[in-house]
PDB file of C-alpha atoms and ligand atoms in Angstrom:
ATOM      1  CA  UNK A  21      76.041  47.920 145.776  1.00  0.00           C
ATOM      2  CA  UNK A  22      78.236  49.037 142.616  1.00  0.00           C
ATOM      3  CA  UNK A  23      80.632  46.219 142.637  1.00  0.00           C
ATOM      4  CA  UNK A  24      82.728  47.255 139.212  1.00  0.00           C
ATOM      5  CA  UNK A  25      85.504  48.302 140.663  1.00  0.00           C
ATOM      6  CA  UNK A  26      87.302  49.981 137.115  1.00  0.00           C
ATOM      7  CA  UNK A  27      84.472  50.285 134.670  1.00  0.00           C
ATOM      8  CA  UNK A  28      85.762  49.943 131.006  1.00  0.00           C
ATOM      9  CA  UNK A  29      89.233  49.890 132.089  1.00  0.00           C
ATOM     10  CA  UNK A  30      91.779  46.728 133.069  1.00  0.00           C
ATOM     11  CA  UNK A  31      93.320  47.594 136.152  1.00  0.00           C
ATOM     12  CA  UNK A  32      97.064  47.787 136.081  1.00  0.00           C
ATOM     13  CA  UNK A  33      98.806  45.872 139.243  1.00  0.00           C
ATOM     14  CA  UNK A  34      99.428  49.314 140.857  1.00  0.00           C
ATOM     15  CA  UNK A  35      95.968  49.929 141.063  1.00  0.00           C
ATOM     16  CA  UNK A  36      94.869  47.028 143.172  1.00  0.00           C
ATOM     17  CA  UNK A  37      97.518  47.369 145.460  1.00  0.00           C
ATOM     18  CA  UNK A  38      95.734  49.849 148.435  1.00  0.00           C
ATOM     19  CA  UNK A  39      99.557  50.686 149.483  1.00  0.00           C
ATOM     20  CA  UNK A  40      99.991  52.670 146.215  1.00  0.00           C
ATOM     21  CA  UNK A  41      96.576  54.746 146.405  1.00  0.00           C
ATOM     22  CA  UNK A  42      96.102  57.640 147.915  1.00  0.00           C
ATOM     23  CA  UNK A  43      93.158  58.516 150.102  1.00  0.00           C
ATOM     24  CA  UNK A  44      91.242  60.002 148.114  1.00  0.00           C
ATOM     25  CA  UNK A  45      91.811  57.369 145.727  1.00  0.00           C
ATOM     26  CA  UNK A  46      90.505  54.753 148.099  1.00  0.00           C
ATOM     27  CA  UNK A  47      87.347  57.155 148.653  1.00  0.00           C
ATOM     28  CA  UNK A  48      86.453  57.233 144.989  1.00  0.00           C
ATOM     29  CA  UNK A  49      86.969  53.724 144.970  1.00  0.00           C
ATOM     30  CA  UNK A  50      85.020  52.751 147.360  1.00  0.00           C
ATOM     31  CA  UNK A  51      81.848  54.594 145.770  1.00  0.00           C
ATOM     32  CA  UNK A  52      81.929  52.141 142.905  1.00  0.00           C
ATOM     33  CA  UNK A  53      83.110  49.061 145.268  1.00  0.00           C
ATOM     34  CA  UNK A  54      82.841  47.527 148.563  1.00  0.00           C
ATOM     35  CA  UNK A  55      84.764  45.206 148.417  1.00  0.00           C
ATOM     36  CA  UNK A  56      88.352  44.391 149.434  1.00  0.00           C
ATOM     37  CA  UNK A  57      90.873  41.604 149.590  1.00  0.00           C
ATOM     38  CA  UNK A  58      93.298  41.076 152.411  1.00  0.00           C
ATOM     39  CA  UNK A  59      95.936  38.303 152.814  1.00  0.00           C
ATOM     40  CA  UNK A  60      97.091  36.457 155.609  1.00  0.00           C
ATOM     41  CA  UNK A  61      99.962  33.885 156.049  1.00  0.00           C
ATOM     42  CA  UNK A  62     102.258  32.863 158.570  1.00  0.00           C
ATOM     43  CA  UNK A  63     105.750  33.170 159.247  1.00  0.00           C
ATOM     44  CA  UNK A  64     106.680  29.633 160.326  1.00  0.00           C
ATOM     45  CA  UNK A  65     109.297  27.005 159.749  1.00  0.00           C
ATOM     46  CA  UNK A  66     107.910  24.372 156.479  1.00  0.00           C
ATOM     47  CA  UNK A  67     110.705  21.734 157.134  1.00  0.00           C
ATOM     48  CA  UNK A  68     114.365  21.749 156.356  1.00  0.00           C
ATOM     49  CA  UNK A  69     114.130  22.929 152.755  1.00  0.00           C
ATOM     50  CA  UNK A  70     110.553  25.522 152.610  1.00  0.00           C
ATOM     51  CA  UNK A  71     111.153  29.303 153.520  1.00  0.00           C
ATOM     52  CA  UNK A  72     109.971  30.233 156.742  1.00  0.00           C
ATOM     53  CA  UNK A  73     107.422  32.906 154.958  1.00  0.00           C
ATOM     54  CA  UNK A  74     105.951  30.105 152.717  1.00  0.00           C
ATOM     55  CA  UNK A  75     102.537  31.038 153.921  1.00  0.00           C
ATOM     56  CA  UNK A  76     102.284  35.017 153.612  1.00  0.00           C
ATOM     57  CA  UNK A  77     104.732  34.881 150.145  1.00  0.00           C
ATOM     58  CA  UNK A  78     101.716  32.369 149.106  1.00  0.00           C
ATOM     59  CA  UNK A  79      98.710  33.677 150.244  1.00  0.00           C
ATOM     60  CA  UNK A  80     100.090  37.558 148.284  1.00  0.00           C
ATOM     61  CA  UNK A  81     100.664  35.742 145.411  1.00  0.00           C
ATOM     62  CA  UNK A  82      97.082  34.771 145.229  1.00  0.00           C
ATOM     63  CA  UNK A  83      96.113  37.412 146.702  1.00  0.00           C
ATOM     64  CA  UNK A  84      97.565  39.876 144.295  1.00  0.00           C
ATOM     65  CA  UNK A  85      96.801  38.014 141.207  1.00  0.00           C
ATOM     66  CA  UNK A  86      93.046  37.657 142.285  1.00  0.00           C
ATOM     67  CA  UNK A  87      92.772  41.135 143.186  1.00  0.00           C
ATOM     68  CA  UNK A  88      94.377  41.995 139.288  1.00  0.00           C
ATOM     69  CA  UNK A  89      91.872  39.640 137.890  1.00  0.00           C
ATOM     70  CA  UNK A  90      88.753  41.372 139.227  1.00  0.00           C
ATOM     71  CA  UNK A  91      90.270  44.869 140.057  1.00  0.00           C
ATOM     72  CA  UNK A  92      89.972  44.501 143.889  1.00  0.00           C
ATOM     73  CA  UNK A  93      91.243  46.459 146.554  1.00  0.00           C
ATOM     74  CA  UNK A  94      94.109  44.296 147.908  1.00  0.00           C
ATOM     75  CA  UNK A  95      95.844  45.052 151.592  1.00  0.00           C
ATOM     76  CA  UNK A  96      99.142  44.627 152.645  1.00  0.00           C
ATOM     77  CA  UNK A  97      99.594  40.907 153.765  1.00  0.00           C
ATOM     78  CA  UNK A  98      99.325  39.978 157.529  1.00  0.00           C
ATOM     79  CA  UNK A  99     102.210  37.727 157.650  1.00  0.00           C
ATOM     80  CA  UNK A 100     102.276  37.159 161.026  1.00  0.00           C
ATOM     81  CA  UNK A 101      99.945  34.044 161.942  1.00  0.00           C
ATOM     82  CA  UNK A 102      98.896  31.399 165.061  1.00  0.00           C
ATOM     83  CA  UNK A 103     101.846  29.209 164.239  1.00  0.00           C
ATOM     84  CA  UNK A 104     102.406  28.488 168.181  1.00  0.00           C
ATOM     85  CA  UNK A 105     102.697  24.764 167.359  1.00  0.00           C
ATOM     86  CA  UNK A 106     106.103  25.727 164.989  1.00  0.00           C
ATOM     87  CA  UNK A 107     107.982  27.751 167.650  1.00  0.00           C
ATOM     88  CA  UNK A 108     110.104  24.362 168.572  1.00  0.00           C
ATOM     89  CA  UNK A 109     111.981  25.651 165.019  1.00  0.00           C
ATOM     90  CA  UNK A 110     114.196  28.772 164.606  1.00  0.00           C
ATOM     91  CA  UNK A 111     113.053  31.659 162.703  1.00  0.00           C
ATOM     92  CA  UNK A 112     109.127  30.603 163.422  1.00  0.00           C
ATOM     93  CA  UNK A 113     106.945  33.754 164.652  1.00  0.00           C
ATOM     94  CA  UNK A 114     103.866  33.663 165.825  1.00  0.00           C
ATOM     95  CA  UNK A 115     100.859  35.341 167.093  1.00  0.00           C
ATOM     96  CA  UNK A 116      99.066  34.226 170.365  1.00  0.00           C
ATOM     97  CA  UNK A 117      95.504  32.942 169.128  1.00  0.00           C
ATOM     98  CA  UNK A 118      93.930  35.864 171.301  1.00  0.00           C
ATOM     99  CA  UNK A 119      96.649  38.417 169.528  1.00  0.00           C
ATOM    100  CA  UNK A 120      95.367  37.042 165.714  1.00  0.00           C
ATOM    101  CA  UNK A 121      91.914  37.848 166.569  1.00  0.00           C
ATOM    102  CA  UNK A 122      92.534  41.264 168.044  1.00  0.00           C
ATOM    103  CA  UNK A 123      94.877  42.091 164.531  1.00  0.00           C
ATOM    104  CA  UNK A 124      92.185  40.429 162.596  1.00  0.00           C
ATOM    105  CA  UNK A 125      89.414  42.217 164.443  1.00  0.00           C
ATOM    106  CA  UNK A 126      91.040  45.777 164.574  1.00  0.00           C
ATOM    107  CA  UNK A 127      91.782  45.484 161.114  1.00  0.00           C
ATOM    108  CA  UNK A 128      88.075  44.651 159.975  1.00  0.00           C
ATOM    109  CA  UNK A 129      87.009  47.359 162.156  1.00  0.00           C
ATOM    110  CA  UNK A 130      89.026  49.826 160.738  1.00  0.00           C
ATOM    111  CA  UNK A 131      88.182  48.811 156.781  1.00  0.00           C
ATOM    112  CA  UNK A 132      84.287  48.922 158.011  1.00  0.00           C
ATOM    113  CA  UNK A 133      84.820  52.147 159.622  1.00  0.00           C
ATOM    114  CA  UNK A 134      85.663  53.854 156.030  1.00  0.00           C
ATOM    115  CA  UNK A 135      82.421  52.044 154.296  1.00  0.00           C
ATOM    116  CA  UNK A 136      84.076  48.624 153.002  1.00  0.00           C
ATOM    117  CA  UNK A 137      80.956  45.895 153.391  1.00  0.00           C
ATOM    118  CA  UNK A 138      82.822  42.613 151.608  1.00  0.00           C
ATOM    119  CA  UNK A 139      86.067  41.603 153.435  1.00  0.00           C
ATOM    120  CA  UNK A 140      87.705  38.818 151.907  1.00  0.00           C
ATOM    121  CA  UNK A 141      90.611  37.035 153.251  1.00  0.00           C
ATOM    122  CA  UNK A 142      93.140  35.032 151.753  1.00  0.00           C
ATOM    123  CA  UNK A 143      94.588  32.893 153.790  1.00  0.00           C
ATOM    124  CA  UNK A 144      97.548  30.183 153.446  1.00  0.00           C
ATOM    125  CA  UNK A 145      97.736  28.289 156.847  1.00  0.00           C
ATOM    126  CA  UNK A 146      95.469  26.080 158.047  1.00  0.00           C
ATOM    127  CA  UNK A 147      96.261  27.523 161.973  1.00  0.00           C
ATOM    128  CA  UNK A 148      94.773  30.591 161.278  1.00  0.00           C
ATOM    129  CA  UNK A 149      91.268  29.404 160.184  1.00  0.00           C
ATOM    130  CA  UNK A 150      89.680  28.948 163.297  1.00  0.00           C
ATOM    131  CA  UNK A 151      90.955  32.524 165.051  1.00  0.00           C
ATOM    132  CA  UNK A 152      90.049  34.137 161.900  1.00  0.00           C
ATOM    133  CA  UNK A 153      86.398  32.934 162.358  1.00  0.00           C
ATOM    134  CA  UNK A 154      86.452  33.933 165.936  1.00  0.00           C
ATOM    135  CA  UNK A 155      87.560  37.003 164.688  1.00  0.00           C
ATOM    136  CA  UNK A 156      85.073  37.591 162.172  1.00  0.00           C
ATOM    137  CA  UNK A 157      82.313  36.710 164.997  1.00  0.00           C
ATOM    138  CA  UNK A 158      84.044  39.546 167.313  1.00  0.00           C
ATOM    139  CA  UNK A 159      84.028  42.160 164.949  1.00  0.00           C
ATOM    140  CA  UNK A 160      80.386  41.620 163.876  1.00  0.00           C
ATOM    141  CA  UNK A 161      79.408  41.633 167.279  1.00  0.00           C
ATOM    142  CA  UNK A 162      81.567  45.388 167.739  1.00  0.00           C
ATOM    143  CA  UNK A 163      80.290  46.971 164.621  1.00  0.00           C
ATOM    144  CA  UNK A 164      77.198  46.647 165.856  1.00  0.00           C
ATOM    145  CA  UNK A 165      78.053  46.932 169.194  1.00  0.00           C
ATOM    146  CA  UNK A 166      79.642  50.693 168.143  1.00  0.00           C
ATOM    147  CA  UNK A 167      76.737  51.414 166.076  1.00  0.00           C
ATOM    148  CA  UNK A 168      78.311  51.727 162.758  1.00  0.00           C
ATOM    149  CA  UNK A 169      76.149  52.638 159.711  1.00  0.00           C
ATOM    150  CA  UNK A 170      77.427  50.252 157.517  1.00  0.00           C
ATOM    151  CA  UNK A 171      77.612  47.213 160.480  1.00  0.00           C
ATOM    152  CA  UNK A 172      74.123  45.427 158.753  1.00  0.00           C
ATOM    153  CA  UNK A 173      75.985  44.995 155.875  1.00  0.00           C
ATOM    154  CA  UNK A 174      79.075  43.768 156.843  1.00  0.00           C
ATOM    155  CA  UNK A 175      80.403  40.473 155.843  1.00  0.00           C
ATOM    156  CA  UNK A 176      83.718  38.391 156.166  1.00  0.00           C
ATOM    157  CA  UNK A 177      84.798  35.779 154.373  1.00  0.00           C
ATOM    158  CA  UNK A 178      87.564  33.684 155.080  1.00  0.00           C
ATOM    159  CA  UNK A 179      89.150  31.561 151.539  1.00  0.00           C
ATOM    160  CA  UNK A 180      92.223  29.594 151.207  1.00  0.00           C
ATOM    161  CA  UNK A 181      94.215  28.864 148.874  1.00  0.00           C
ATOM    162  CA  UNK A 182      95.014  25.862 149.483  1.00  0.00           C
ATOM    163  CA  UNK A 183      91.661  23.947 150.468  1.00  0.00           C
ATOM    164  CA  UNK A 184      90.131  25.314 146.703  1.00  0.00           C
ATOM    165  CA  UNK A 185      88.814  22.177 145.126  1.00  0.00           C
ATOM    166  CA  UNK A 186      90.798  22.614 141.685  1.00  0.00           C
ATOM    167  CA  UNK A 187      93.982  23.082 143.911  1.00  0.00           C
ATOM    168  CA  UNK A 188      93.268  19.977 145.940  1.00  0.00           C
ATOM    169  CA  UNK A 189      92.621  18.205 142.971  1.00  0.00           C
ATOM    170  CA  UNK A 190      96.038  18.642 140.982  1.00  0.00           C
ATOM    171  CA  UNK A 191      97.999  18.017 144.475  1.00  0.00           C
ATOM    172  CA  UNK A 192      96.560  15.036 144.291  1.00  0.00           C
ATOM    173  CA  UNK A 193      97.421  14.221 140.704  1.00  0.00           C
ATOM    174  CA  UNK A 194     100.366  15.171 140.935  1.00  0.00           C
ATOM    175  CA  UNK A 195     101.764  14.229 144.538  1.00  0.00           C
ATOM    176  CA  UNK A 196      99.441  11.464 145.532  1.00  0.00           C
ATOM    177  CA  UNK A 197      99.672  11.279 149.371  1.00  0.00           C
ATOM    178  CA  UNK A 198     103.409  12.865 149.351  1.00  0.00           C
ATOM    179  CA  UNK A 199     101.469  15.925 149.659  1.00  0.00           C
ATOM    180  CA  UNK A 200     101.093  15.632 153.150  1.00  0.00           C
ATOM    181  CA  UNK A 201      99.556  17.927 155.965  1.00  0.00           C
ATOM    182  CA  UNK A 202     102.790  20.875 156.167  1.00  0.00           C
ATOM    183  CA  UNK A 203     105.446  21.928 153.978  1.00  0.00           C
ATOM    184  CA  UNK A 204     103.586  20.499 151.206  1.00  0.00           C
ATOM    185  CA  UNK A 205     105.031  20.216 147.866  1.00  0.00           C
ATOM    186  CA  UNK A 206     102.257  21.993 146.494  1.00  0.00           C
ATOM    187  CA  UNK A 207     103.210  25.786 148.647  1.00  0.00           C
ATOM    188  CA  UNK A 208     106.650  24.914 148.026  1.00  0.00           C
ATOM    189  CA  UNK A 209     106.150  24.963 144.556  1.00  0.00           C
ATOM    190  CA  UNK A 210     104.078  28.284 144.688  1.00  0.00           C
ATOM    191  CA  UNK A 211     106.978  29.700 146.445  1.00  0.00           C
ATOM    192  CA  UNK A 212     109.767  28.131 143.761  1.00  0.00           C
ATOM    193  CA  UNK A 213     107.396  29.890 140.878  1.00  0.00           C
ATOM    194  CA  UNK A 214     107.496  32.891 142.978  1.00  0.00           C
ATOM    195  CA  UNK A 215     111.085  33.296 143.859  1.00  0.00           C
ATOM    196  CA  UNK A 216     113.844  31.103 142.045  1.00  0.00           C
ATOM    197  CA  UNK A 217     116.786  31.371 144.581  1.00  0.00           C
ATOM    198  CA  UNK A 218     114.666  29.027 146.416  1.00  0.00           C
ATOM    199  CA  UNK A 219     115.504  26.324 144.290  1.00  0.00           C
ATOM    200  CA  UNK A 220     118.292  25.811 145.729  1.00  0.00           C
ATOM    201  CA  UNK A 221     117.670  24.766 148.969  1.00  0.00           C
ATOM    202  CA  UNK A 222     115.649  21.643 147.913  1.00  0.00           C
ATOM    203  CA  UNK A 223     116.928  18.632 148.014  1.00  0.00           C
ATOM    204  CA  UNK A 224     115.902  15.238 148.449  1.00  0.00           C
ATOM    205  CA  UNK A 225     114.299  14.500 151.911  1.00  0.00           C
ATOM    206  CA  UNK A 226     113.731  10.726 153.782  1.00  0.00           C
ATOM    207  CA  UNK A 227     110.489   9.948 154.739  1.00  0.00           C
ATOM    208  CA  UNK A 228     108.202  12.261 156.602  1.00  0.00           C
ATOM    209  CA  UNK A 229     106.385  11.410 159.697  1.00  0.00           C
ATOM    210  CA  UNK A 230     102.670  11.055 158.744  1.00  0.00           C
ATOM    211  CA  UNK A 231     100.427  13.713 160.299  1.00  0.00           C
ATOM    212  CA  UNK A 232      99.324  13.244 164.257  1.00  0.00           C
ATOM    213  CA  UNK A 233      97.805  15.789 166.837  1.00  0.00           C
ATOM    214  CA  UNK A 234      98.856  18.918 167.328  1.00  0.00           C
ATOM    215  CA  UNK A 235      99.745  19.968 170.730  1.00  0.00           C
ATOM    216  CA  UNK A 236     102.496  22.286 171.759  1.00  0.00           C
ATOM    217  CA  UNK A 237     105.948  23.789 169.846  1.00  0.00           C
ATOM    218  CA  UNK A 238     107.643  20.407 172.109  1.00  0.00           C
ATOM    219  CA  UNK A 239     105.550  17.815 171.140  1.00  0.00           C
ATOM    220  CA  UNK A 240     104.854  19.054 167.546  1.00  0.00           C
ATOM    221  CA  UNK A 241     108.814  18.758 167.354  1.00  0.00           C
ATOM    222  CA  UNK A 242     109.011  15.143 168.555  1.00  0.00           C
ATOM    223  CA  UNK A 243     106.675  13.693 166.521  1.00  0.00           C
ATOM    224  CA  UNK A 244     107.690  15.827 163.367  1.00  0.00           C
ATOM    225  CA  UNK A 245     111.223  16.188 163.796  1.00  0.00           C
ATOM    226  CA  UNK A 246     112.107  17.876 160.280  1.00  0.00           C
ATOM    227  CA  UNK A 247     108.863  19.894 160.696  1.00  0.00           C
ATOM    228  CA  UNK A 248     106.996  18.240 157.939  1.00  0.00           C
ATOM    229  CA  UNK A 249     103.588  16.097 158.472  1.00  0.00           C
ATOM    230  CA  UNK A 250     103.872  13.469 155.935  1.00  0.00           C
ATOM    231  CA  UNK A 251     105.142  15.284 153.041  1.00  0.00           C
ATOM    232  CA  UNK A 252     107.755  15.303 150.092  1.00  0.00           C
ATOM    233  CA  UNK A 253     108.734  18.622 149.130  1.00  0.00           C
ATOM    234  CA  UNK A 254     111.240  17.654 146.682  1.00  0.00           C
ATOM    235  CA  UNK A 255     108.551  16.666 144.317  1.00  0.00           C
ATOM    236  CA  UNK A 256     108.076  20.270 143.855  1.00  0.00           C
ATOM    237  CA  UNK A 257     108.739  22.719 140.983  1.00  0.00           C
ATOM    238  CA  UNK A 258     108.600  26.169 140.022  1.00  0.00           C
ATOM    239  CA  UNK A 259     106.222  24.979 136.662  1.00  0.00           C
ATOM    240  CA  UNK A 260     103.979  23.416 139.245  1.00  0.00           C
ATOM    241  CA  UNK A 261     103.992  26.747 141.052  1.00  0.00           C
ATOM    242  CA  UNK A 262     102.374  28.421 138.067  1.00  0.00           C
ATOM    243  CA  UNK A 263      99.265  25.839 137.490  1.00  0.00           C
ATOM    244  CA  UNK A 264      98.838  26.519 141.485  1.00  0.00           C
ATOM    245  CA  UNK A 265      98.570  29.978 141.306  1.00  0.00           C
ATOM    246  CA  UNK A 266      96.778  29.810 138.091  1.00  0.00           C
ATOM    247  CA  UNK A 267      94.367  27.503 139.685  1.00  0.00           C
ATOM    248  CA  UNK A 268      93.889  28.517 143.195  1.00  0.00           C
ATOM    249  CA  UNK A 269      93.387  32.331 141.169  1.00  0.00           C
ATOM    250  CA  UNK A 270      91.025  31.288 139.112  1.00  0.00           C
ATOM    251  CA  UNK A 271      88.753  29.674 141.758  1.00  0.00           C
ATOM    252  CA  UNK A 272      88.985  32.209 144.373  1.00  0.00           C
ATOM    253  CA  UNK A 273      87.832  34.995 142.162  1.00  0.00           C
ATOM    254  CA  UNK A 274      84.963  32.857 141.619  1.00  0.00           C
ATOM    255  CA  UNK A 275      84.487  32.692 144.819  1.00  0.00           C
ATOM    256  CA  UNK A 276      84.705  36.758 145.588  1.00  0.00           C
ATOM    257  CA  UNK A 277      82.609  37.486 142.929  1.00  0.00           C
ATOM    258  CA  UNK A 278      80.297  35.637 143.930  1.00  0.00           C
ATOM    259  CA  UNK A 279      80.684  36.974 147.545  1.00  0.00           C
ATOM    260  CA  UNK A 280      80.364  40.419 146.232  1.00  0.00           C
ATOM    261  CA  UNK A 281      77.331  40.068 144.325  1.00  0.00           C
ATOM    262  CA  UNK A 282      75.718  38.176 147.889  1.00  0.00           C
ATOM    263  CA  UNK A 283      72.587  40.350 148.351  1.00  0.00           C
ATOM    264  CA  UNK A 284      71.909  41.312 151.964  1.00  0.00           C
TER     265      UNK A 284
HETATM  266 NI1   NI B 313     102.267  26.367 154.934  1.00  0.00          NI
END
């Protein structure tokens, strides 16, 4: 497997961007790469002050800047997510579990279909991992299933953002356990490098009730009434924002090149 996606040449931020290529475009690509990059958020309520599409605007960023860094194939961003447990807050949409994994599968399915082995997803909320693996297990099972040349070869892999050790690491340093478990000051602060008019929505915020179970939209809204699990947003900044995406770009393309050099 070729996996030099623009020999000799830095790919602008057009290229990577599979909205902007034609077909044929993608055909030619795909004879020197396999591999593609697809991002997936959420559109869901991240407390009183976070935007509501924290989690796709996040996981594109990455996205995006990963895919300019190694000349990757990226997709448009599912930003539709399993955020069931936010519906108890306005402007929260979400996909049914089942509904993510037919999306996620279809979509998989449809990449294989036109010879793409390496799909890698970047994800930016945690309620999506375990559908997306599901997911990844169902469309294994159909490419094979449907007999499809390429189905021996194809892998998923599912990376987020926010989990990547270096990321972890500076929310730590920098937010100690005001980080939290949602609407954490570390995505907000992606999101304030990302777009400034978010600025000025934050403002300082009491305490936030520590993280519990998750059951329904009800419950999840009477144990976190705000909608944030033990975090401080307001320690967030836009400068912040940039060492995020710097670090959570540099160790995912790690991680995808790594992927796409995986022998079968
Ligand atoms: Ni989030």
């Amino acid at each position: 497997m070729t996996q030099t996606p623009y020999p000799g040449a830095v790919p602008s931020a057009a290229d990577i961007r599979l909205q902007l290529r034609s077909w044929p475009e993608v055909e030619s690509y795909l004879e020197r790469c396999k591999g593609v990059i697809v991002p997936l958020g959420s559109t869901e309520q991240h407390g009183p002050t976070g935007a509501i599409g924290t989690d796709a605007l996040t996981a594109e960023a990455v996205a995006l800047e990963v895919g300019r860094r190694s000349g990757v194939l990226v997709t448009p961003v599912q930003a539709f997510g399993m955020a069931e447990h936010h519906l108890g807050f306005a402007g929260t949409i979400s996909l049914q579990p089942a509904t993510l994994l037919a999306v996620l599968h279809d979509l998989v399915l449809s990449l294989a279909r036109h010879g793409f082995e390496r799909i890698f997803v970047i994800n930016g909320h945690g309620g999506n991992i375990a559908t997306s693996r599901a997911a990844f297990a169902q469309a294994y099972a159909t490419a094979s299933g449907r007999g499809l040349a390429n189905a021996p070869h194809l892998r998923c892999r599912l990376a987020n953002w926010f989990t990547a050790a270096p990321v972890m690491r500076q929310a730590r340093e920098l937010y100690g356990n005001r980080e939290g478990q949602h609407a954490t000051p570390s995505e907000i602060a992606l999101t304030l490098h990302l777009e400034a008019s978010l600025l000025a929505k934050q403002r300082p915020l009491p305490e936030a009730a520590p993280a519990g179970p998750i059951h329904g939209p009800d419950d999840f809204r009477r144990r976190h009434p705000d909608g944030r699990m033990g975090s401080d947003p307001y320690l967030a900044s836009a400068e912040h924002g940039a060492q995020f995406l710097e670090l959570a770009a540099a160790d995912l393309l790690k991680q995808l090149q790594e992927f796409l050099e995986e022998s079968n």
